[in-house]
């Protein structure tokens, strides 16, 4: 498959690029800064320079044409203010979904956040983030032209992955290594029967492949 990843220099995205390249897929990562290109090449991905905060839907669609799947893994990141939670975590996710539709790329994965909800209350930055992610998720779920899967990991850690997870519609809160998030995304990409599912992910006792097959009904 050819897979295009938005937020290609993110911590989960770089891990995912390595995994997908190792599995023989052709991977492209969308990045904002040219100096990030070498890190993507080292991960086995083709760097694509495009700023999702200023690009048009047609510009993004041009980068998606010919792809078999798209992954939204971009985020404003820690330390960013409420404004960028809206422009990246919500608006860029919406733009990327619209561009996927325009480019005819049906398979669409979103890295969301546990607790994401458009009706989330509160005025702290994290509250704004949860609303932004929730609004983006709701928008993607409303697009009939996409075979979407939304993954909502628990608390992300840099611990080494164990390959053992709990993947369900509702898991309750818990930690999950970024390694295992990337491994789950790679497996979801190769399991089309997970389309239409919103899934929570934390560390657990099931091997990633078994957990994905289980939610896919296999």
XYZ file of C-alpha atoms in Angstrom:
218
model
C 0.000 0.000 0.000
C 0.928 3.647 -0.349
C 0.123 5.413 2.912
C 0.264 9.168 3.534
C 0.646 10.334 7.138
C -0.216 13.852 8.268
C 2.073 15.029 11.050
C 4.835 12.868 9.658
C 7.472 14.040 12.138
C 5.397 13.294 15.236
C 6.555 10.735 17.769
C 3.886 8.185 16.850
C 4.171 8.932 13.118
C 7.930 8.296 12.977
C 7.435 4.950 14.722
C 4.594 4.085 12.341
C 6.670 5.024 9.295
C 9.431 2.638 10.385
C 6.955 -0.194 10.917
C 5.142 0.321 7.622
C 8.364 0.641 5.634
C 9.626 -2.581 7.241
C 6.393 -4.297 6.140
C 7.074 -3.268 2.558
C 4.612 -0.393 2.282
C 5.367 2.882 0.513
C 5.072 5.662 3.091
C 4.952 9.450 2.765
C 4.889 11.833 5.713
C 3.537 15.378 5.522
C 5.770 17.816 7.410
C 5.857 21.590 7.905
C 9.617 22.092 8.071
C 12.175 20.984 5.490
C 14.762 20.297 8.201
C 12.610 17.380 9.388
C 13.092 15.575 6.055
C 16.173 13.569 7.032
C 14.401 12.071 10.062
C 11.612 10.818 7.791
C 14.042 9.386 5.261
C 15.827 7.587 8.106
C 12.458 6.068 9.079
C 11.923 4.876 5.499
C 9.375 7.532 4.546
C 9.227 10.086 1.760
C 9.014 13.636 3.177
C 6.233 15.822 1.760
C 6.432 19.527 2.599
C 2.980 21.003 3.250
C 1.622 23.235 6.021
C -1.833 21.933 6.935
C -2.630 25.210 8.698
C -2.367 27.234 5.482
C -2.784 24.752 2.601
C -5.971 24.474 0.540
C -7.919 21.244 0.307
C -6.824 20.953 -3.343
C -3.135 21.250 -2.371
C -3.443 18.539 0.253
C -5.474 16.310 -2.085
C -2.667 16.552 -4.645
C -0.337 14.903 -2.097
C -2.901 12.190 -1.377
C -3.707 11.148 -4.947
C -2.678 7.572 -5.658
C -2.554 6.632 -1.969
C -4.349 3.582 -0.592
C -4.728 4.993 2.914
C -4.306 8.198 4.900
C -3.440 8.623 8.583
C -4.024 11.836 10.531
C -1.365 11.868 13.259
C -0.740 15.630 13.433
C -1.163 17.635 16.604
C -0.393 21.091 17.906
C 1.570 19.415 20.674
C 2.305 20.289 24.307
C 2.979 23.941 24.960
C 0.693 25.152 22.181
C -2.160 27.525 22.951
C -5.885 27.264 22.412
C -5.631 28.847 18.949
C -3.452 26.063 17.556
C -5.593 23.364 19.169
C -8.279 24.679 16.842
C -6.148 25.191 13.724
C -4.291 21.862 13.981
C -6.238 19.402 16.114
C -9.597 20.370 14.623
C -9.229 22.324 11.369
C -6.245 20.410 9.947
C -7.967 17.103 10.710
C -11.086 18.311 8.876
C -8.986 19.586 5.957
C -7.101 16.281 5.698
C -10.369 14.318 5.700
C -11.848 16.557 2.994
C -8.654 16.174 0.965
C -8.877 12.382 1.284
C -12.423 12.505 -0.083
C -11.335 14.772 -2.939
C -8.393 12.497 -3.779
C -10.538 9.363 -3.621
C -8.603 7.803 -0.719
C -11.251 5.856 1.222
C -9.202 4.274 4.032
C -8.705 6.944 6.691
C -7.258 6.542 10.178
C -7.319 9.240 12.854
C -5.117 9.308 15.952
C -7.465 10.931 18.427
C -7.493 11.239 22.215
C -9.280 9.323 24.921
C -12.086 11.543 26.179
C -12.328 13.562 22.961
C -15.820 15.078 22.897
C -17.257 18.141 21.134
C -19.334 18.779 24.269
C -16.371 18.522 26.666
C -16.639 21.273 29.269
C -13.963 23.510 30.761
C -11.665 26.375 29.848
C -8.219 24.862 30.357
C -6.025 24.202 27.328
C -6.586 20.455 27.676
C -10.357 21.048 27.658
C -10.030 23.027 24.423
C -7.926 20.174 22.999
C -10.527 17.539 23.906
C -13.269 19.594 22.247
C -11.143 20.150 19.136
C -10.362 16.456 18.797
C -13.989 15.567 19.452
C -15.243 17.977 16.781
C -12.740 16.595 14.271
C -13.736 12.997 15.050
C -17.421 13.821 14.653
C -16.735 15.448 11.287
C -14.779 12.438 9.990
C -17.487 10.030 11.156
C -19.997 12.001 9.107
C -18.171 11.436 5.811
C -19.715 8.509 3.939
C -16.910 8.655 1.355
C -14.357 7.494 3.962
C -13.750 4.062 5.481
C -12.590 5.638 8.720
C -11.225 4.192 11.938
C -10.661 6.471 14.934
C -8.102 5.367 17.512
C -8.166 6.986 20.955
C -5.076 6.028 22.964
C -4.807 6.476 26.701
C -1.922 8.290 28.390
C 1.033 8.127 26.000
C 4.401 7.015 27.370
C 7.879 6.533 25.925
C 8.250 3.137 27.578
C 9.338 0.318 25.290
C 6.366 -1.318 23.643
C 5.238 -4.682 24.939
C 3.038 -5.605 21.956
C 0.245 -6.345 24.446
C -2.800 -4.098 24.396
C -6.457 -3.680 25.256
C -8.401 -2.392 22.238
C -12.139 -1.896 22.667
C -14.924 0.628 22.126
C -14.391 1.603 25.778
C -11.392 0.502 27.816
C -11.310 2.949 30.704
C -8.237 5.071 31.267
C -4.692 3.759 31.336
C -1.221 4.235 29.849
C 0.003 3.019 26.480
C 3.534 3.205 25.015
C 3.784 5.110 21.736
C 5.463 2.000 20.285
C 2.259 0.041 20.839
C 0.074 2.822 19.412
C 2.141 2.725 16.215
C 1.977 -1.082 16.078
C -1.812 -0.954 16.485
C -2.151 1.655 13.728
C -0.082 -0.500 11.370
C -2.327 -3.486 12.075
C -5.510 -1.411 11.667
C -4.291 -0.204 8.276
C -3.993 -3.797 7.127
C -7.421 -4.738 8.544
C -10.113 -3.023 6.445
C -12.868 -4.655 8.520
C -12.119 -2.162 11.310
C -13.663 0.645 9.238
C -16.468 2.473 11.024
C -15.060 1.828 14.506
C -14.029 4.288 17.210
C -11.642 2.439 19.506
C -9.877 3.126 22.779
C -6.389 1.704 23.358
C -4.430 1.055 26.539
C -1.852 -1.509 27.610
C -3.359 -4.923 28.162
C -2.838 -8.646 27.699
C -3.732 -9.286 24.041
C -1.128 -9.263 21.270
C -1.789 -6.353 18.906
C -2.748 -8.583 15.954
C -5.175 -10.595 18.109
C -6.734 -7.418 19.572
C -7.290 -5.948 16.099
C -8.764 -9.185 14.711
C -11.100 -9.315 17.699
C -12.568 -5.840 17.130
C -12.798 -6.556 13.414
C -15.001 -9.544 14.215
C -12.508 -12.141 12.986
